[in-house]
Short mmCIF file of N, CA and C in Angstrom, two decimals:
data_model
loop_
_atom_site.label_atom_id
_atom_site.label_comp_id
_atom_site.label_asym_id
_atom_site.label_seq_id
_atom_site.Cartn_x
_atom_site.Cartn_y
_atom_site.Cartn_z
N ALA A 1 7.28 27.38 -26.80
CA ALA A 1 6.29 27.51 -25.73
C ALA A 1 6.76 26.75 -24.51
N GLU A 2 6.24 27.15 -23.35
CA GLU A 2 6.61 26.49 -22.11
C GLU A 2 5.37 25.95 -21.43
N TYR A 3 5.53 24.87 -20.72
CA TYR A 3 4.46 24.29 -19.92
C TYR A 3 4.87 24.38 -18.47
N MET A 4 4.15 25.18 -17.70
CA MET A 4 4.40 25.35 -16.26
C MET A 4 5.87 25.66 -15.98
N GLY A 5 6.45 26.57 -16.76
CA GLY A 5 7.82 26.98 -16.51
C GLY A 5 8.86 26.02 -17.06
N LYS A 6 8.44 24.98 -17.69
CA LYS A 6 9.38 24.00 -18.24
C LYS A 6 9.56 24.27 -19.73
N PRO A 7 10.76 24.03 -20.26
CA PRO A 7 10.98 24.23 -21.69
C PRO A 7 10.14 23.27 -22.53
N LYS A 8 9.96 23.61 -23.79
CA LYS A 8 9.22 22.76 -24.70
C LYS A 8 9.86 21.38 -24.78
N MET A 9 9.03 20.35 -24.85
CA MET A 9 9.52 18.97 -24.91
C MET A 9 9.70 18.53 -26.35
N TYR A 10 10.69 17.67 -26.54
CA TYR A 10 10.95 17.05 -27.83
C TYR A 10 11.21 15.58 -27.60
N VAL A 11 10.81 14.75 -28.56
CA VAL A 11 11.18 13.34 -28.54
C VAL A 11 12.46 13.22 -29.36
N VAL A 12 13.49 12.69 -28.73
CA VAL A 12 14.77 12.50 -29.42
C VAL A 12 14.89 11.03 -29.78
N GLY A 13 15.02 10.75 -31.05
CA GLY A 13 15.12 9.37 -31.50
C GLY A 13 13.77 8.85 -31.97
N ASP A 14 13.78 7.61 -32.41
CA ASP A 14 12.60 6.96 -32.95
C ASP A 14 11.99 6.05 -31.90
N VAL A 15 10.80 6.39 -31.42
CA VAL A 15 10.13 5.57 -30.40
C VAL A 15 9.02 4.70 -31.00
N ALA A 16 8.79 4.82 -32.30
CA ALA A 16 7.72 4.04 -32.95
C ALA A 16 7.94 2.55 -32.73
N GLY A 17 6.90 1.90 -32.20
CA GLY A 17 6.98 0.46 -31.98
C GLY A 17 7.78 0.07 -30.76
N LYS A 18 8.14 1.03 -29.92
CA LYS A 18 8.97 0.75 -28.75
C LYS A 18 8.25 1.11 -27.46
N VAL A 19 8.75 0.58 -26.35
CA VAL A 19 8.25 0.91 -25.02
C VAL A 19 9.00 2.14 -24.53
N ALA A 20 8.27 3.15 -24.08
CA ALA A 20 8.88 4.37 -23.56
C ALA A 20 8.79 4.38 -22.04
N ILE A 21 9.89 4.76 -21.40
CA ILE A 21 9.93 4.84 -19.94
C ILE A 21 10.37 6.25 -19.56
N ILE A 22 9.51 6.95 -18.82
CA ILE A 22 9.80 8.30 -18.34
C ILE A 22 10.23 8.15 -16.89
N VAL A 23 11.42 8.67 -16.55
CA VAL A 23 11.97 8.53 -15.20
C VAL A 23 12.13 9.91 -14.57
N ASP A 24 11.71 10.03 -13.32
CA ASP A 24 11.89 11.28 -12.58
C ASP A 24 12.02 10.94 -11.10
N ASP A 25 12.47 11.91 -10.31
CA ASP A 25 12.61 11.65 -8.88
C ASP A 25 11.27 11.72 -8.15
N MET A 26 10.35 12.55 -8.66
CA MET A 26 9.09 12.75 -7.96
C MET A 26 7.99 13.01 -8.98
N ILE A 27 6.80 12.54 -8.67
CA ILE A 27 5.64 12.82 -9.51
C ILE A 27 4.55 13.40 -8.60
N ASP A 28 4.21 14.65 -8.87
CA ASP A 28 3.20 15.34 -8.06
C ASP A 28 2.11 15.85 -8.99
N ASP A 29 2.28 17.06 -9.52
CA ASP A 29 1.39 17.55 -10.57
C ASP A 29 1.81 16.83 -11.84
N VAL A 30 0.93 16.09 -12.41
CA VAL A 30 1.30 15.17 -13.49
C VAL A 30 1.24 15.78 -14.88
N GLY A 31 1.05 17.09 -14.97
CA GLY A 31 0.87 17.74 -16.27
C GLY A 31 1.96 17.45 -17.27
N HIS A 32 3.23 17.58 -16.86
CA HIS A 32 4.31 17.34 -17.83
C HIS A 32 4.46 15.86 -18.17
N PHE A 33 4.09 14.96 -17.27
CA PHE A 33 4.13 13.53 -17.58
C PHE A 33 3.05 13.18 -18.61
N VAL A 34 1.86 13.74 -18.40
CA VAL A 34 0.75 13.49 -19.33
C VAL A 34 1.08 14.08 -20.71
N ALA A 35 1.66 15.28 -20.72
CA ALA A 35 2.05 15.91 -22.00
C ALA A 35 3.12 15.09 -22.72
N ALA A 36 4.10 14.60 -21.96
CA ALA A 36 5.15 13.77 -22.55
C ALA A 36 4.55 12.48 -23.10
N ALA A 37 3.63 11.89 -22.37
CA ALA A 37 2.99 10.65 -22.82
C ALA A 37 2.18 10.88 -24.09
N GLU A 38 1.52 12.02 -24.16
CA GLU A 38 0.76 12.35 -25.37
C GLU A 38 1.69 12.44 -26.58
N MET A 39 2.83 13.09 -26.37
CA MET A 39 3.81 13.23 -27.45
C MET A 39 4.37 11.86 -27.86
N LEU A 40 4.68 11.02 -26.88
CA LEU A 40 5.19 9.68 -27.18
C LEU A 40 4.15 8.83 -27.90
N HIS A 41 2.90 8.97 -27.48
CA HIS A 41 1.80 8.26 -28.14
C HIS A 41 1.68 8.70 -29.60
N GLU A 42 1.76 9.99 -29.84
CA GLU A 42 1.69 10.52 -31.21
C GLU A 42 2.86 10.01 -32.07
N CYS A 43 3.99 9.75 -31.40
CA CYS A 43 5.16 9.20 -32.10
C CYS A 43 5.12 7.68 -32.17
N GLN A 44 3.99 7.10 -31.80
CA GLN A 44 3.69 5.67 -31.92
C GLN A 44 4.48 4.76 -30.99
N ALA A 45 4.80 5.24 -29.78
CA ALA A 45 5.35 4.34 -28.76
C ALA A 45 4.26 3.32 -28.43
N THR A 46 4.64 2.06 -28.24
CA THR A 46 3.64 1.01 -28.00
C THR A 46 3.10 1.02 -26.58
N ARG A 47 3.96 1.31 -25.62
CA ARG A 47 3.55 1.41 -24.21
C ARG A 47 4.33 2.53 -23.57
N ILE A 48 3.75 3.14 -22.54
CA ILE A 48 4.40 4.27 -21.87
C ILE A 48 4.32 4.04 -20.37
N PHE A 49 5.49 4.02 -19.74
CA PHE A 49 5.59 3.84 -18.30
C PHE A 49 6.23 5.08 -17.67
N VAL A 50 5.79 5.39 -16.47
CA VAL A 50 6.42 6.45 -15.67
C VAL A 50 6.96 5.79 -14.42
N VAL A 51 8.22 6.08 -14.10
CA VAL A 51 8.86 5.54 -12.90
C VAL A 51 9.40 6.72 -12.10
N ALA A 52 9.03 6.78 -10.82
CA ALA A 52 9.50 7.86 -9.96
C ALA A 52 9.71 7.33 -8.55
N THR A 53 10.65 7.93 -7.85
CA THR A 53 10.91 7.52 -6.47
C THR A 53 9.75 7.89 -5.55
N HIS A 54 9.35 9.15 -5.60
CA HIS A 54 8.32 9.65 -4.69
C HIS A 54 7.04 9.98 -5.44
N GLY A 55 5.95 9.33 -5.06
CA GLY A 55 4.66 9.56 -5.71
C GLY A 55 3.74 10.41 -4.85
N LEU A 56 3.86 11.73 -4.96
CA LEU A 56 2.99 12.62 -4.19
C LEU A 56 1.57 12.62 -4.75
N LEU A 57 1.46 12.75 -6.07
CA LEU A 57 0.18 12.60 -6.78
C LEU A 57 -0.94 13.45 -6.19
N SER A 58 -0.70 14.75 -6.12
CA SER A 58 -1.63 15.71 -5.51
C SER A 58 -2.84 16.00 -6.38
N SER A 59 -3.85 16.53 -5.75
CA SER A 59 -5.04 17.08 -6.39
C SER A 59 -5.68 16.08 -7.34
N ASP A 60 -5.82 16.46 -8.60
CA ASP A 60 -6.50 15.60 -9.58
C ASP A 60 -5.53 14.71 -10.35
N ALA A 61 -4.32 14.54 -9.82
CA ALA A 61 -3.30 13.73 -10.51
C ALA A 61 -3.80 12.32 -10.84
N PRO A 62 -4.44 11.60 -9.92
CA PRO A 62 -4.89 10.24 -10.27
C PRO A 62 -5.87 10.22 -11.45
N ALA A 63 -6.80 11.14 -11.48
CA ALA A 63 -7.78 11.19 -12.57
C ALA A 63 -7.09 11.53 -13.89
N ARG A 64 -6.14 12.44 -13.85
CA ARG A 64 -5.41 12.82 -15.06
C ARG A 64 -4.57 11.66 -15.59
N LEU A 65 -3.95 10.90 -14.67
CA LEU A 65 -3.18 9.73 -15.09
C LEU A 65 -4.10 8.67 -15.70
N GLU A 66 -5.23 8.46 -15.05
CA GLU A 66 -6.18 7.45 -15.52
C GLU A 66 -6.66 7.76 -16.93
N ALA A 67 -6.84 9.04 -17.25
CA ALA A 67 -7.34 9.45 -18.56
C ALA A 67 -6.23 9.60 -19.60
N SER A 68 -4.98 9.41 -19.20
CA SER A 68 -3.84 9.65 -20.09
C SER A 68 -3.45 8.40 -20.88
N HIS A 69 -2.45 8.59 -21.75
CA HIS A 69 -1.89 7.48 -22.52
C HIS A 69 -0.83 6.70 -21.73
N ILE A 70 -0.61 7.06 -20.49
CA ILE A 70 0.36 6.36 -19.64
C ILE A 70 -0.24 5.01 -19.27
N ASP A 71 0.54 3.94 -19.47
CA ASP A 71 0.06 2.59 -19.16
C ASP A 71 0.22 2.24 -17.69
N GLU A 72 1.30 2.70 -17.08
CA GLU A 72 1.57 2.36 -15.69
C GLU A 72 2.49 3.39 -15.06
N VAL A 73 2.22 3.69 -13.79
CA VAL A 73 3.06 4.60 -13.00
C VAL A 73 3.60 3.79 -11.83
N VAL A 74 4.93 3.69 -11.73
CA VAL A 74 5.56 2.91 -10.67
C VAL A 74 6.27 3.88 -9.74
N VAL A 75 5.88 3.85 -8.46
CA VAL A 75 6.49 4.70 -7.44
C VAL A 75 6.81 3.86 -6.21
N THR A 76 7.66 4.38 -5.35
CA THR A 76 7.98 3.68 -4.10
C THR A 76 6.99 4.11 -3.01
N ASN A 77 7.05 3.43 -1.90
CA ASN A 77 6.17 3.77 -0.79
C ASN A 77 6.82 4.76 0.19
N THR A 78 7.68 5.65 -0.32
CA THR A 78 8.29 6.68 0.54
C THR A 78 7.29 7.74 0.93
N VAL A 79 6.21 7.86 0.18
CA VAL A 79 5.12 8.79 0.47
C VAL A 79 3.82 8.00 0.40
N PRO A 80 2.95 8.10 1.41
CA PRO A 80 1.68 7.36 1.35
C PRO A 80 0.85 7.82 0.15
N HIS A 81 0.28 6.87 -0.57
CA HIS A 81 -0.57 7.20 -1.72
C HIS A 81 -1.67 6.14 -1.92
N GLU A 82 -2.13 5.57 -0.83
CA GLU A 82 -3.17 4.54 -0.93
C GLU A 82 -4.47 5.10 -1.50
N LEU A 83 -4.85 6.31 -1.09
CA LEU A 83 -6.07 6.92 -1.62
C LEU A 83 -5.95 7.11 -3.13
N GLN A 84 -4.81 7.60 -3.57
CA GLN A 84 -4.60 7.83 -5.00
C GLN A 84 -4.69 6.53 -5.80
N LYS A 85 -4.24 5.43 -5.19
CA LYS A 85 -4.32 4.12 -5.88
C LYS A 85 -5.77 3.68 -6.06
N THR A 86 -6.65 4.09 -5.17
CA THR A 86 -8.07 3.76 -5.34
C THR A 86 -8.71 4.57 -6.46
N GLN A 87 -8.07 5.70 -6.82
CA GLN A 87 -8.59 6.58 -7.86
C GLN A 87 -7.97 6.32 -9.24
N CYS A 88 -6.88 5.53 -9.26
CA CYS A 88 -6.20 5.27 -10.53
C CYS A 88 -5.56 3.88 -10.48
N CYS A 89 -6.06 2.99 -11.32
CA CYS A 89 -5.55 1.61 -11.31
C CYS A 89 -4.17 1.48 -11.95
N LYS A 90 -3.66 2.55 -12.53
CA LYS A 90 -2.36 2.52 -13.19
C LYS A 90 -1.19 2.67 -12.22
N ILE A 91 -1.47 3.07 -10.99
CA ILE A 91 -0.42 3.33 -10.00
C ILE A 91 -0.02 2.02 -9.33
N LYS A 92 1.27 1.70 -9.41
CA LYS A 92 1.85 0.51 -8.78
C LYS A 92 2.90 0.96 -7.77
N THR A 93 3.04 0.21 -6.68
CA THR A 93 3.95 0.59 -5.61
C THR A 93 5.05 -0.44 -5.40
N VAL A 94 6.28 0.04 -5.25
CA VAL A 94 7.42 -0.80 -4.90
C VAL A 94 7.73 -0.51 -3.43
N ASP A 95 7.74 -1.55 -2.61
CA ASP A 95 8.02 -1.41 -1.18
C ASP A 95 9.53 -1.31 -0.95
N VAL A 96 9.98 -0.17 -0.46
CA VAL A 96 11.41 0.01 -0.19
C VAL A 96 11.72 -0.07 1.31
N SER A 97 10.75 -0.44 2.13
CA SER A 97 10.98 -0.47 3.58
C SER A 97 12.08 -1.46 3.98
N PRO A 98 12.19 -2.65 3.39
CA PRO A 98 13.30 -3.53 3.78
C PRO A 98 14.67 -2.91 3.45
N LEU A 99 14.76 -2.24 2.32
CA LEU A 99 16.01 -1.58 1.94
C LEU A 99 16.34 -0.45 2.92
N MET A 100 15.36 0.35 3.28
CA MET A 100 15.59 1.45 4.23
C MET A 100 15.98 0.91 5.61
N ALA A 101 15.31 -0.14 6.03
CA ALA A 101 15.64 -0.73 7.34
C ALA A 101 17.07 -1.26 7.35
N GLU A 102 17.46 -1.94 6.28
CA GLU A 102 18.83 -2.47 6.21
C GLU A 102 19.85 -1.34 6.14
N ALA A 103 19.53 -0.27 5.43
CA ALA A 103 20.44 0.88 5.36
C ALA A 103 20.63 1.51 6.74
N ILE A 104 19.55 1.68 7.47
CA ILE A 104 19.63 2.24 8.82
C ILE A 104 20.45 1.33 9.72
N ARG A 105 20.20 0.01 9.63
CA ARG A 105 20.95 -0.95 10.45
C ARG A 105 22.44 -0.86 10.13
N ARG A 106 22.78 -0.80 8.85
CA ARG A 106 24.19 -0.74 8.44
C ARG A 106 24.86 0.55 8.91
N ILE A 107 24.15 1.66 8.79
CA ILE A 107 24.72 2.93 9.26
C ILE A 107 24.94 2.87 10.77
N HIS A 108 23.96 2.39 11.49
CA HIS A 108 24.07 2.30 12.96
C HIS A 108 25.24 1.41 13.38
N ASN A 109 25.46 0.32 12.66
CA ASN A 109 26.54 -0.63 13.00
C ASN A 109 27.85 -0.31 12.29
N LYS A 110 27.89 0.84 11.61
CA LYS A 110 29.10 1.26 10.88
C LYS A 110 29.56 0.21 9.88
N GLU A 111 28.59 -0.37 9.17
CA GLU A 111 28.86 -1.36 8.13
C GLU A 111 28.79 -0.70 6.75
N SER A 112 29.29 -1.40 5.77
CA SER A 112 29.34 -0.89 4.40
C SER A 112 27.94 -0.69 3.83
N MET A 113 27.72 0.48 3.25
CA MET A 113 26.47 0.74 2.53
C MET A 113 26.58 0.23 1.09
N SER A 114 27.79 0.20 0.55
CA SER A 114 27.96 -0.24 -0.84
C SER A 114 27.54 -1.70 -1.00
N TYR A 115 27.57 -2.47 0.06
CA TYR A 115 27.12 -3.85 0.02
C TYR A 115 25.68 -3.93 -0.51
N LEU A 116 24.84 -2.97 -0.12
CA LEU A 116 23.44 -2.96 -0.55
C LEU A 116 23.30 -2.89 -2.07
N PHE A 117 24.24 -2.25 -2.73
CA PHE A 117 24.15 -2.04 -4.16
C PHE A 117 24.91 -3.09 -4.96
N MET A 118 25.84 -3.78 -4.31
CA MET A 118 26.64 -4.80 -5.00
C MET A 118 26.07 -6.19 -4.85
N ASN A 119 25.15 -6.40 -3.93
CA ASN A 119 24.64 -7.73 -3.64
C ASN A 119 23.12 -7.77 -3.75
N VAL A 120 22.62 -7.42 -4.90
CA VAL A 120 21.19 -7.44 -5.14
C VAL A 120 20.88 -8.62 -6.04
N SER A 121 19.94 -9.45 -5.60
CA SER A 121 19.57 -10.61 -6.42
C SER A 121 18.63 -10.16 -7.53
N LYS A 122 18.46 -11.00 -8.52
CA LYS A 122 17.56 -10.68 -9.64
C LYS A 122 16.10 -10.62 -9.19
N ASP A 123 15.80 -11.23 -8.03
CA ASP A 123 14.43 -11.23 -7.51
C ASP A 123 14.10 -9.93 -6.80
N ASP A 124 15.09 -9.13 -6.44
CA ASP A 124 14.85 -7.89 -5.67
C ASP A 124 14.42 -6.76 -6.54
#
């Protein structure tokens, strides 16, 4: 069976007693994330996190996340989602504006971009 044009999902490996992290580039319609979390929960994962770069979170996405087995959704602030955060306490935001500003500055000054990835402190 397929869900919204996507192939059937399978859990590969043993997640019982472990923390599961679902990673994607964007989270908009959360149906496949919620379905994956349900499957991970059934396989006895202890906690389930979703991490995505862009959090569009359209329509009823916040309510669906709030009602799901997902413990936390971490997205960057590349897309505004303040309203969605008021509708779902599971949504957390990572501010990437300092990184973007430094990248723009480095490109403008013809400086190394690789420096940004080689010199990251544990606090960042």
